[in-house]
Coordinates of C-alpha atoms and ligand atoms in Angstrom, one line a residue:
M25 CA 134.2 104.3 89.2
E26 CA 137.8 104.6 90.2
G27 CA 136.6 107.1 92.8
L28 CA 133.9 104.8 94.1
R29 CA 136.5 101.9 94.5
R30 CA 138.7 104.2 96.5
L31 CA 135.8 105.1 98.7
E32 CA 134.4 101.7 99.2
Y33 CA 136.1 101.0 102.5
R34 CA 133.8 103.7 104.0
G35 CA 130.6 101.6 103.2
Y36 CA 129.9 98.5 101.0
D37 CA 126.4 97.3 101.4
S38 CA 125.5 98.5 97.9
A39 CA 126.8 100.6 95.1
G40 CA 124.9 102.8 92.5
V41 CA 125.5 105.4 89.8
A42 CA 123.2 107.8 87.7
L43 CA 124.5 109.7 84.8
V44 CA 122.6 112.3 82.9
N45 CA 122.5 112.3 79.2
G46 CA 119.3 113.5 77.8
G47 CA 117.4 111.6 80.3
V48 CA 118.8 109.8 83.4
R49 CA 120.4 106.3 83.4
R50 CA 120.7 104.7 87.0
V51 CA 122.4 101.4 87.7
R52 CA 122.3 100.0 91.4
K53 CA 123.7 96.8 92.7
L54 CA 123.7 95.1 96.0
G55 CA 127.2 94.2 97.4
K56 CA 130.5 95.6 96.4
V57 CA 131.6 98.2 93.7
A58 CA 132.8 95.2 91.5
E59 CA 129.1 94.3 91.1
L60 CA 128.4 97.7 89.7
Q61 CA 131.3 97.4 87.5
S62 CA 130.1 94.0 86.0
A63 CA 126.7 95.5 85.5
L64 CA 128.1 98.5 83.8
D65 CA 130.6 96.4 81.6
A66 CA 127.7 94.3 80.5
D67 CA 125.8 97.5 79.6
P68 CA 128.0 100.7 79.5
C69 CA 126.5 104.2 80.2
A70 CA 127.8 107.6 79.5
G71 CA 127.0 111.3 80.5
N72 CA 128.4 114.5 81.3
A73 CA 127.1 114.8 85.0
G74 CA 126.6 112.0 87.3
V75 CA 126.4 111.0 91.0
A76 CA 127.6 107.8 92.4
H77 CA 127.5 106.3 95.9
T78 CA 128.7 103.3 98.2
R79 CA 126.2 102.7 101.1
W80 CA 126.6 101.6 104.7
A81 CA 122.9 100.9 105.5
T82 CA 121.3 103.1 108.2
H83 CA 117.4 103.4 107.4
G84 CA 116.3 100.3 105.4
A85 CA 118.2 97.0 104.5
P86 CA 121.1 96.7 102.3
D87 CA 119.1 96.0 99.1
E88 CA 119.0 97.4 95.6
A89 CA 115.7 99.4 96.3
N90 CA 117.4 101.4 99.0
A91 CA 120.7 101.7 97.3
H92 CA 121.7 105.3 96.0
P93 CA 121.2 107.5 93.9
H94 CA 117.6 108.0 94.5
I95 CA 115.4 109.7 92.2
S96 CA 112.1 112.1 92.7
G97 CA 110.8 113.4 89.5
R98 CA 113.8 115.5 87.8
I99 CA 116.0 115.2 90.9
V100 CA 118.7 112.6 91.3
I101 CA 120.4 112.6 94.6
V102 CA 123.1 110.7 96.7
H103 CA 123.5 111.2 100.5
N104 CA 125.6 110.5 103.3
G105 CA 124.3 110.9 106.9
I106 CA 121.1 110.7 108.7
I107 CA 117.8 112.6 108.3
E108 CA 116.1 112.5 111.9
N109 CA 112.8 114.0 111.1
Y110 CA 112.4 111.9 107.9
E111 CA 109.1 110.2 109.2
A112 CA 107.4 113.6 109.7
L113 CA 108.6 114.7 106.4
K114 CA 107.4 111.4 104.8
K115 CA 104.0 111.8 106.2
T116 CA 103.6 115.3 104.7
Q117 CA 105.1 114.1 101.4
T118 CA 102.8 111.2 101.1
E119 CA 99.8 113.7 101.7
R120 CA 101.2 115.6 98.8
G121 CA 101.2 112.6 96.6
F122 CA 104.7 111.6 96.4
D123 CA 105.4 107.8 96.1
F124 CA 108.2 106.1 98.0
T125 CA 110.2 103.3 96.4
S126 CA 112.6 102.8 99.4
E127 CA 112.8 102.7 103.3
T128 CA 115.7 105.2 103.3
D129 CA 115.7 108.5 105.0
T130 CA 117.3 109.9 101.5
E131 CA 114.3 109.5 99.6
V132 CA 112.6 112.4 101.7
I133 CA 115.3 114.9 100.7
A134 CA 114.9 114.1 97.1
H135 CA 111.1 114.5 97.4
Q136 CA 111.6 117.7 99.4
I137 CA 113.9 119.2 96.9
M138 CA 111.5 118.1 94.0
W139 CA 108.6 119.9 96.0
H140 CA 110.4 123.2 96.2
L141 CA 111.6 123.0 92.5
S142 CA 108.1 122.2 91.3
R143 CA 107.3 125.8 92.9
G144 CA 109.6 127.7 90.6
G145 CA 113.3 128.9 90.7
D146 CA 116.6 126.8 90.1
L147 CA 118.0 123.8 91.6
L148 CA 120.3 125.8 93.9
R149 CA 117.3 127.7 95.3
A150 CA 115.1 124.5 95.6
V151 CA 118.1 122.8 97.6
S152 CA 118.6 125.9 99.9
L153 CA 114.8 125.9 100.7
A154 CA 114.7 122.0 101.4
L155 CA 117.7 122.4 103.7
K156 CA 115.4 124.4 106.1
D157 CA 113.1 121.5 106.3
L158 CA 115.6 118.9 107.2
K159 CA 117.0 117.9 110.6
G160 CA 120.2 115.8 110.8
T161 CA 123.5 115.6 109.3
Y162 CA 124.1 115.3 105.6
A163 CA 126.4 115.7 102.5
L164 CA 124.5 115.8 99.4
G165 CA 125.1 115.5 95.7
V166 CA 122.0 116.6 93.8
I167 CA 121.3 116.8 89.8
D168 CA 118.2 118.3 88.1
V169 CA 117.9 116.3 84.9
E170 CA 116.6 119.4 83.3
Q171 CA 119.5 121.5 84.1
P172 CA 122.3 118.7 83.6
G173 CA 125.3 121.0 83.3
H174 CA 125.5 121.3 87.2
I175 CA 125.7 119.3 90.4
V176 CA 124.6 121.0 93.3
L177 CA 126.5 120.1 96.6
V178 CA 125.6 120.5 100.4
R179 CA 127.8 119.8 103.6
N180 CA 126.2 119.7 106.9
G181 CA 128.0 117.6 109.3
S182 CA 129.2 115.0 106.9
P183 CA 132.4 115.5 104.9
L184 CA 132.6 116.9 101.5
V185 CA 135.5 118.0 99.2
I186 CA 135.6 119.5 95.7
G187 CA 138.5 119.0 93.3
A188 CA 139.1 120.5 89.9
G189 CA 140.5 117.9 87.7
A190 CA 143.4 118.5 85.3
D191 CA 141.0 117.2 82.6
G192 CA 138.9 120.3 83.1
G193 CA 136.1 118.4 85.0
H194 CA 134.8 119.3 88.4
Y195 CA 134.5 116.7 91.0
A196 CA 133.2 116.1 94.5
A197 CA 133.6 113.2 96.9
S198 CA 133.4 112.6 100.7
D199 CA 137.0 112.2 100.9
V200 CA 140.2 113.3 99.2
H201 CA 141.2 109.6 98.4
A202 CA 138.4 109.3 96.0
L203 CA 139.7 112.2 93.8
L204 CA 143.5 111.7 93.9
Q205 CA 143.5 110.2 90.5
V206 CA 142.4 113.5 89.0
T207 CA 143.7 116.2 91.4
T208 CA 145.6 116.8 94.6
D209 CA 144.2 120.3 95.0
F210 CA 140.8 120.5 97.0
I211 CA 138.3 122.9 98.4
V212 CA 137.0 121.6 101.7
L213 CA 133.6 122.6 102.1
E214 CA 132.4 123.9 105.7
N215 CA 129.2 123.0 107.5
G216 CA 126.3 125.1 106.1
D217 CA 128.1 125.5 102.5
I218 CA 126.1 125.2 99.4
A219 CA 128.1 124.7 96.2
R220 CA 127.5 124.3 92.7
I221 CA 130.0 122.6 90.2
G222 CA 129.8 122.6 86.5
R223 CA 131.6 123.2 83.2
D224 CA 132.0 127.0 84.2
G225 CA 133.6 126.1 87.6
V226 CA 132.9 126.1 91.1
R227 CA 130.6 128.6 93.2
I228 CA 130.3 128.2 96.9
F229 CA 127.5 130.0 98.9
N230 CA 126.6 130.3 102.6
G231 CA 123.4 128.1 102.9
E232 CA 121.4 130.9 104.3
L233 CA 119.1 132.7 101.7
E234 CA 119.2 136.4 102.5
D235 CA 116.4 138.4 100.8
G236 CA 115.9 135.4 98.6
E237 CA 119.4 135.3 97.6
L238 CA 122.3 133.1 98.4
R239 CA 125.6 134.9 99.7
P240 CA 128.8 133.7 97.8
V241 CA 131.8 132.7 100.1
E242 CA 135.4 132.0 99.3
R243 CA 137.1 128.8 100.3
A244 CA 140.6 128.6 99.6
P245 CA 141.9 125.5 97.9
V246 CA 144.4 123.2 99.8
A247 CA 146.9 120.8 98.3
T248 CA 147.2 117.4 99.9
P249 CA 150.7 115.8 100.1
L250 CA 148.9 112.4 99.4
S251 CA 149.8 110.4 96.2
P252 CA 147.4 108.3 94.4
H253 CA 149.8 105.5 95.1
A254 CA 149.6 105.7 98.9
I255 CA 146.7 103.4 98.8
E256 CA 148.1 100.6 96.8
L257 CA 148.5 97.2 98.3
G258 CA 152.0 96.5 96.8
E259 CA 153.3 93.1 98.0
F260 CA 150.4 92.4 100.5
D261 CA 147.3 90.4 100.2
H262 CA 145.2 93.0 102.2
F263 CA 145.3 96.4 103.4
M264 CA 145.1 95.3 106.9
Q265 CA 148.4 93.2 106.4
K266 CA 150.0 96.1 104.8
E267 CA 149.0 98.5 107.4
I268 CA 150.2 96.2 110.2
H269 CA 153.7 95.9 108.3
D270 CA 153.7 99.9 108.0
Q271 CA 153.8 100.4 111.5
P272 CA 157.7 100.8 112.0
C273 CA 157.5 103.5 109.2
A274 CA 154.3 105.0 110.5
V275 CA 155.7 105.5 114.0
T276 CA 159.1 106.8 112.6
D277 CA 157.1 109.3 110.6
T278 CA 154.9 110.3 113.6
L279 CA 158.1 110.9 115.7
E280 CA 159.8 113.0 113.0
G281 CA 160.8 116.3 114.3
R282 CA 159.1 115.7 117.7
L283 CA 162.1 114.6 119.6
L284 CA 164.9 117.1 120.1
D285 CA 167.9 115.5 121.9
D286 CA 166.4 114.0 125.0
T287 CA 163.3 116.2 125.3
V288 CA 159.9 116.8 123.6
P289 CA 159.6 120.4 122.5
D290 CA 156.4 122.1 123.5
G291 CA 156.2 123.4 120.0
I292 CA 154.8 120.2 118.8
L293 CA 151.4 121.4 120.0
G294 CA 151.6 124.6 118.2
P295 CA 152.7 128.3 118.8
G296 CA 152.0 129.3 122.4
A297 CA 151.5 125.9 123.6
A298 CA 153.5 126.3 126.6
A299 CA 150.9 128.5 128.3
L300 CA 148.0 125.9 127.8
L301 CA 150.3 123.0 129.0
D302 CA 151.3 125.0 132.2
A303 CA 147.3 125.4 132.9
V304 CA 146.6 121.7 132.7
K305 CA 145.5 120.2 136.0
A306 CA 143.4 117.2 134.6
V307 CA 142.6 115.5 131.2
Q308 CA 139.3 114.3 129.7
I309 CA 139.8 112.0 126.7
V310 CA 136.9 111.3 124.4
A311 CA 136.9 108.8 121.5
C312 CA 135.2 105.5 120.0
G313 CA 136.3 101.9 119.4
T314 CA 140.0 101.4 118.6
S315 CA 140.8 105.3 119.3
Y316 CA 139.0 105.0 122.8
H317 CA 141.4 102.0 123.7
A318 CA 144.4 104.4 122.8
G319 CA 142.7 106.9 125.4
L320 CA 142.5 104.1 128.0
V321 CA 146.4 103.3 127.5
A322 CA 147.3 107.0 127.7
R323 CA 145.2 107.4 131.0
H324 CA 148.2 105.3 132.7
W325 CA 150.9 107.7 131.1
F326 CA 149.1 110.9 132.1
E327 CA 148.7 109.7 135.7
E328 CA 152.1 108.1 136.0
F329 CA 154.4 110.5 134.2
A330 CA 152.4 113.7 134.8
G331 CA 150.4 113.0 138.1
V332 CA 147.2 114.5 136.2
P333 CA 144.0 112.7 136.8
C334 CA 142.7 111.5 133.4
R335 CA 139.1 110.3 132.5
V336 CA 138.5 108.4 129.3
E337 CA 135.0 108.1 127.9
I338 CA 133.3 106.9 124.7
A339 CA 132.3 109.8 122.7
S340 CA 128.4 108.4 122.2
E341 CA 128.1 108.0 126.2
F342 CA 130.0 111.5 127.0
R343 CA 127.8 113.6 124.7
Y344 CA 124.6 112.7 126.4
R345 CA 126.0 113.1 130.0
R346 CA 125.9 116.1 132.2
Q347 CA 129.6 117.6 132.5
V348 CA 131.2 117.8 135.7
I349 CA 134.5 119.5 134.9
L350 CA 137.6 119.9 137.1
P351 CA 139.1 123.4 136.7
G352 CA 142.0 123.2 134.2
T353 CA 140.9 120.1 132.2
L354 CA 142.3 119.6 128.8
F355 CA 139.9 118.0 126.4
V356 CA 141.5 115.5 123.9
A357 CA 139.7 114.1 121.2
I358 CA 141.0 111.0 119.4
S359 CA 140.0 109.9 115.9
Q360 CA 142.0 108.2 113.1
S361 CA 139.4 109.6 110.4
G362 CA 138.5 112.7 112.3
E363 CA 134.9 112.3 110.9
T364 CA 133.4 110.0 113.6
A365 CA 129.9 111.7 114.3
D366 CA 130.1 110.9 117.9
T367 CA 133.5 112.3 118.4
L368 CA 132.6 115.5 116.6
A369 CA 129.6 116.0 118.6
A370 CA 131.6 115.4 121.9
L371 CA 134.1 118.2 120.8
A372 CA 131.3 120.5 119.9
L373 CA 129.8 119.9 123.5
A374 CA 133.1 120.4 125.1
K375 CA 133.6 123.7 123.2
K376 CA 130.5 125.1 124.9
C377 CA 131.7 123.9 128.3
D378 CA 134.4 124.9 130.5
Y379 CA 137.4 123.0 129.4
L380 CA 140.9 124.4 128.3
P381 CA 141.3 124.6 124.4
S382 CA 140.9 121.3 122.8
V383 CA 143.6 119.0 121.4
A384 CA 142.7 116.5 118.5
I385 CA 144.8 113.7 117.9
C386 CA 144.0 112.7 114.2
N387 CA 145.3 111.0 111.0
V388 CA 143.5 113.1 108.4
P389 CA 144.6 116.7 108.0
E390 CA 141.4 117.6 105.9
S391 CA 139.1 116.2 108.6
S392 CA 136.4 118.1 110.4
L393 CA 138.0 117.2 113.8
V394 CA 141.4 118.8 112.8
R395 CA 139.3 121.9 111.6
E396 CA 137.2 122.3 114.5
S397 CA 139.8 121.5 117.2
D398 CA 141.8 124.4 118.9
R399 CA 145.2 122.4 118.6
V400 CA 146.2 119.2 116.7
L401 CA 148.6 116.6 117.3
M402 CA 148.7 114.8 113.9
T403 CA 149.6 111.1 113.6
H404 CA 151.5 110.5 110.5
A405 CA 150.4 106.9 109.9
G406 CA 149.6 107.5 106.2
P407 CA 146.2 106.5 104.7
E408 CA 144.5 103.5 106.7
I409 CA 142.2 101.7 104.4
G410 CA 141.4 98.5 106.2
V411 CA 138.4 98.9 108.2
A412 CA 140.1 97.3 111.3
S413 CA 142.4 100.1 112.7
T414 CA 146.2 99.1 113.0
K415 CA 148.5 101.7 112.5
A416 CA 146.4 104.5 113.5
F417 CA 146.1 103.0 117.0
T418 CA 150.0 102.6 117.5
T419 CA 150.7 106.1 116.1
Q420 CA 147.8 107.5 118.4
L421 CA 149.8 105.9 121.2
V422 CA 153.0 107.5 120.2
T423 CA 151.4 111.0 120.2
L424 CA 149.6 110.5 123.5
L425 CA 153.0 109.5 125.0
L426 CA 154.4 112.7 123.7
L427 CA 151.6 114.7 125.1
A428 CA 152.0 113.0 128.6
M429 CA 155.8 113.8 128.6
L430 CA 154.9 117.4 127.9
L431 CA 152.8 117.5 130.9
G432 CA 155.3 115.5 132.8
K433 CA 157.8 118.2 132.2
R434 CA 155.7 120.5 134.0
A435 CA 155.1 118.0 137.0
G436 CA 158.8 117.9 137.6
M437 CA 159.6 114.5 135.6
E438 CA 163.2 113.6 136.4
P439 CA 165.4 114.4 133.4
A440 CA 166.9 110.9 133.5
V441 CA 163.0 109.5 133.3
R442 CA 162.5 111.7 130.3
A443 CA 165.6 110.8 128.7
G444 CA 164.7 107.2 129.2
L445 CA 161.3 107.7 127.6
V446 CA 162.9 109.4 124.6
A447 CA 165.2 106.4 124.3
Q448 CA 162.3 104.1 124.2
L449 CA 160.5 106.0 121.6
R450 CA 163.7 106.1 119.5
N451 CA 164.1 102.4 119.8
L452 CA 160.5 101.6 119.3
P453 CA 160.5 101.1 115.4
S454 CA 163.1 98.4 115.6
R455 CA 161.2 96.8 118.4
L456 CA 158.1 96.8 116.2
E457 CA 160.3 95.0 113.4
Q458 CA 161.1 92.4 115.9
A459 CA 157.4 91.9 116.8
L460 CA 156.6 91.5 113.1
A461 CA 159.2 89.1 112.5
L462 CA 157.1 86.7 115.0
E463 CA 154.4 86.6 112.1
P464 CA 155.1 82.9 111.0
R465 CA 154.6 81.6 114.7
I466 CA 151.6 83.5 115.1
R467 CA 150.2 82.2 111.8
E468 CA 150.7 78.8 113.1
L469 CA 149.1 79.6 116.5
A470 CA 146.0 81.1 114.6
Q471 CA 145.2 77.5 113.2
Q472 CA 143.9 76.8 116.7
Y473 CA 141.2 79.7 116.5
A474 CA 139.7 79.1 113.3
D475 CA 137.1 76.6 114.6
K476 CA 136.6 78.4 118.0
N477 CA 133.5 80.4 118.8
H478 CA 134.7 82.2 121.9
V479 CA 138.2 83.7 123.2
L480 CA 139.0 85.6 126.2
F481 CA 141.8 88.2 126.1
L482 CA 143.6 89.1 129.3
G483 CA 145.8 91.9 130.5
R484 CA 146.6 94.1 133.5
G485 CA 147.3 97.6 133.9
R486 CA 147.9 99.6 130.9
H487 CA 147.9 96.2 128.9
Y488 CA 144.4 95.7 129.8
P489 CA 143.4 98.1 127.0
V490 CA 145.8 96.3 124.9
A491 CA 143.8 93.2 125.6
M492 CA 140.6 95.1 124.8
E493 CA 142.1 96.1 121.4
G494 CA 143.1 92.4 120.8
A495 CA 139.7 91.4 121.3
L496 CA 138.0 94.1 119.1
K497 CA 140.4 93.1 116.3
M498 CA 139.3 89.5 116.6
K499 CA 135.7 89.8 116.9
E500 CA 135.7 92.7 114.0
I501 CA 137.6 90.5 111.4
S502 CA 137.2 87.0 112.2
Y503 CA 133.6 87.3 113.7
I504 CA 134.8 85.0 116.7
H505 CA 133.3 86.3 120.0
A506 CA 136.1 87.7 121.8
E507 CA 135.9 89.7 125.1
A508 CA 138.7 91.3 127.1
Y509 CA 139.0 91.3 130.8
A510 CA 141.5 92.8 133.3
A511 CA 143.0 89.5 134.5
G512 CA 142.3 90.3 138.3
E513 CA 138.6 90.6 137.4
L514 CA 138.4 87.0 135.9
K515 CA 137.5 85.3 139.2
H516 CA 134.4 87.7 139.7
G517 CA 132.4 86.0 136.9
P518 CA 134.2 85.3 133.6
L519 CA 136.2 82.4 134.8
A520 CA 132.7 80.4 134.7
L521 CA 133.2 80.6 130.7
V522 CA 136.5 78.7 130.8
D523 CA 136.4 75.1 130.3
R524 CA 138.5 72.4 128.5
G525 CA 140.0 73.8 125.2
M526 CA 138.7 77.6 125.6
P527 CA 141.7 79.7 124.2
V528 CA 142.6 82.6 126.5
V529 CA 145.1 85.0 125.1
S530 CA 147.3 86.9 127.7
V531 CA 149.6 89.8 127.4
A532 CA 152.5 89.4 129.7
P533 CA 154.9 92.3 130.0
N534 CA 157.9 92.0 132.7
D535 CA 156.5 94.8 134.8
H536 CA 155.3 95.0 138.6
L537 CA 151.8 93.2 137.8
L538 CA 153.7 90.1 136.5
A539 CA 153.4 87.9 139.6
K540 CA 149.6 88.9 139.9
L541 CA 149.0 88.2 136.3
K542 CA 150.6 84.6 136.8
S543 CA 148.4 83.7 139.5
N544 CA 145.4 84.8 137.5
L545 CA 146.6 82.6 134.4
Q546 CA 147.1 79.6 137.0
E547 CA 143.3 80.0 137.5
V548 CA 142.6 79.4 133.9
R549 CA 145.0 76.5 133.7
A550 CA 143.4 74.9 136.7
R551 CA 140.2 74.9 134.7
G552 CA 141.6 73.4 131.5
G553 CA 141.7 76.7 129.7
V554 CA 144.4 76.7 126.8
L555 CA 146.6 79.6 127.4
H556 CA 148.4 81.7 124.5
V557 CA 150.8 84.0 126.3
F558 CA 152.5 86.9 124.4
A559 CA 155.4 87.4 127.0
D560 CA 158.3 89.6 127.4
S561 CA 161.3 87.5 127.0
G562 CA 162.3 88.3 130.6
A563 CA 159.0 87.5 132.1
G564 CA 159.9 83.8 132.7
F565 CA 157.0 81.9 131.0
R566 CA 157.4 78.3 129.5
S567 CA 155.5 76.6 127.0
E568 CA 153.7 73.2 128.2
G569 CA 152.7 71.4 125.0
D570 CA 149.6 72.6 123.4
S571 CA 148.0 73.8 126.6
V572 CA 150.3 76.8 127.4
V573 CA 151.8 78.2 124.1
V574 CA 154.4 81.2 125.0
I575 CA 155.3 83.6 122.2
E576 CA 158.2 85.6 123.5
L577 CA 158.7 89.3 122.6
N578 CA 161.5 91.6 123.1
A579 CA 159.7 94.6 124.9
P580 CA 161.7 95.3 128.0
E581 CA 161.3 99.1 127.8
N582 CA 157.9 99.5 129.9
A583 CA 156.2 102.5 129.0
V584 CA 156.1 101.6 125.2
A585 CA 155.4 98.0 126.0
P586 CA 151.9 98.3 125.3
I587 CA 152.5 99.7 121.7
V588 CA 155.0 96.6 121.1
F589 CA 152.4 94.0 122.5
T590 CA 149.6 95.4 120.1
L591 CA 151.2 93.9 116.9
P592 CA 151.0 90.2 117.9
L593 CA 147.5 90.6 118.7
Q594 CA 146.7 92.3 115.3
I595 CA 148.6 89.4 113.4
L596 CA 146.6 86.9 115.4
A597 CA 143.4 88.3 114.3
Y598 CA 144.5 88.7 110.8
H599 CA 145.7 85.1 110.3
T600 CA 142.6 83.8 112.2
A601 CA 140.4 85.9 109.8
L602 CA 142.4 84.7 106.7
L603 CA 141.9 81.1 107.7
K604 CA 138.1 81.8 108.3
G605 CA 138.0 83.3 104.9
T606 CA 136.2 86.4 106.1
D607 CA 136.4 89.8 104.1
I608 CA 139.3 91.2 106.0
D609 CA 139.5 94.8 104.8
Q610 CA 135.7 95.1 104.7
P611 CA 134.1 93.0 107.5
R612 CA 130.4 92.6 107.4
N613 CA 128.2 95.3 108.7
L614 CA 131.0 97.7 109.3
A615 CA 132.3 101.0 107.7
K616 CA 135.7 102.7 108.0
S617 CA 134.4 106.2 108.8
V618 CA 131.2 106.3 111.2
T619 CA 129.9 109.5 109.9
V620 CA 126.6 109.0 111.4
E621 CA 125.4 108.7 115.0
Ligands
AGP717 C1 138.4 99.5 115.0 O1 139.2 98.6 114.3 C2 137.4 100.2 114.2 N1 137.6 100.4 112.8 C3 136.7 101.2 114.9 O2 136.5 100.9 116.4 C4 137.2 102.7 115.0 O3 138.3 102.9 115.7 C5 136.0 103.6 115.5 O4 135.1 103.7 114.7 C6 136.6 105.0 115.7 O5 137.0 105.4 114.5 P1 137.9 107.0 114.3 O6 139.3 106.6 115.0 O7 138.2 107.2 113.0 O8 137.2 108.0 115.2

């Protein structure tokens, strides 16, 4: 149950557990792990082998019948991922006489394994035969009720780790956080692996049957530096709030060892990075959601400081498009979790194309993205539990700026410019502390949002993606419809939305676009829109009663300003959601790691 609670942020539509003890006892509940816990408190169960699951619904509504574990005859199963050919399998299985009790794609896996098991052999063999029939991505935990001493595990595109507990038990989970209370040493399964854990230890096999036999493979254990306390709330009410406040430290940790005097050493990208960096003539960034917004900010840095053309694309679009690749293009994949299915698929596609070796920007060292990329720039944000990404975003921006500086060095960046950027980065944690100190004023401002249905976010240049990120945070946790526009684009359509009382949030750094931005904001004022401007203290904005509210920030250093301006928008979304009483850390319909397409 502790493991389930720690994994809950990844999916929270329903939760369930099945324990084998003579027969099998299964308890499933709609909603959060707490609901399951209450049911178990009222009617406890015990056993020596079990599987449990928190669900983010893909096939079938979030209800009890669709909750995992699923059962077919002697087989008890939990599954993450998607089975793409489930309709065809379901048809065959129905003809074979199998009954379906759910609308999930998971149930066909259980039936398929049961079908093979009923034809002879042990569970491991039945699972490996069933895998040949499945198309899609999955991580599985499977028990045969008649061989209860073992659990068979499969990894194919969805993450799975095994931990040996100090209590002599063996455990598996879809991320290390779930098992930190029993171990910090893990075996990370690779795609195609089948493993069996039990009282007698762990055995791992290559999934392919050769002459009817599975071939054993070795997977060395790795120690994680994470502590079970790394994911405790401390003095905060929500993980999102804690993670917003973690940002000065997270940025300090991400910069640690990466600034040398007034330069960024090539070595931060690993041994021999200089040759790769020398070859870069263009950059292609691929990511999803908040990580995509980080890429959009970075595009400005790559083009301004390094003079290399940079394209940024959402991974789910990129992966289905014909690639036209400029010679010498560096492929950069950004992902907090390193498990986002679309980003991983984009990376897999890029590896088959004519890109330079790939670079991952990621927060989870054990993740698939880190393992599958050629080079890695880790963000050291610490575990991010709130579904709304905060400190992951700002630390992604820091690493992307470092990468832009490495490329800038090749493009003849003036030493004074480089030293200036290094100084801005060193100063950044204290700028972020100052931004956090605005929380009481922003909390007050949030009161004007709680009864609104729509909000516009405006920015220009590299602050346009900051506005996009502010709008994403607002809609994700407060459920208020929020859209971001490049301020200059307003008059081409969205201005029609603005009427009396419509809140329009703007990010206003003191940069070369300030005068243009001010004109755009006048267009909003003239239509009765209410302006809430987060402005650099040197930008010359003045509050006018309730219709123009200016909150000043100290963000004079231009390059890092997008990082500083992000914080008040995160805080605004947080306090709006708090007033609305939404589930801030686990907003409806979402999950932290999107491991399905
Ligand atoms: C943002 O708050 C979201 N949680 C979401 O957009 C997220 O950034 C996206 O799903 C990508 O996740 P990743 O960084 O783990 O790949």
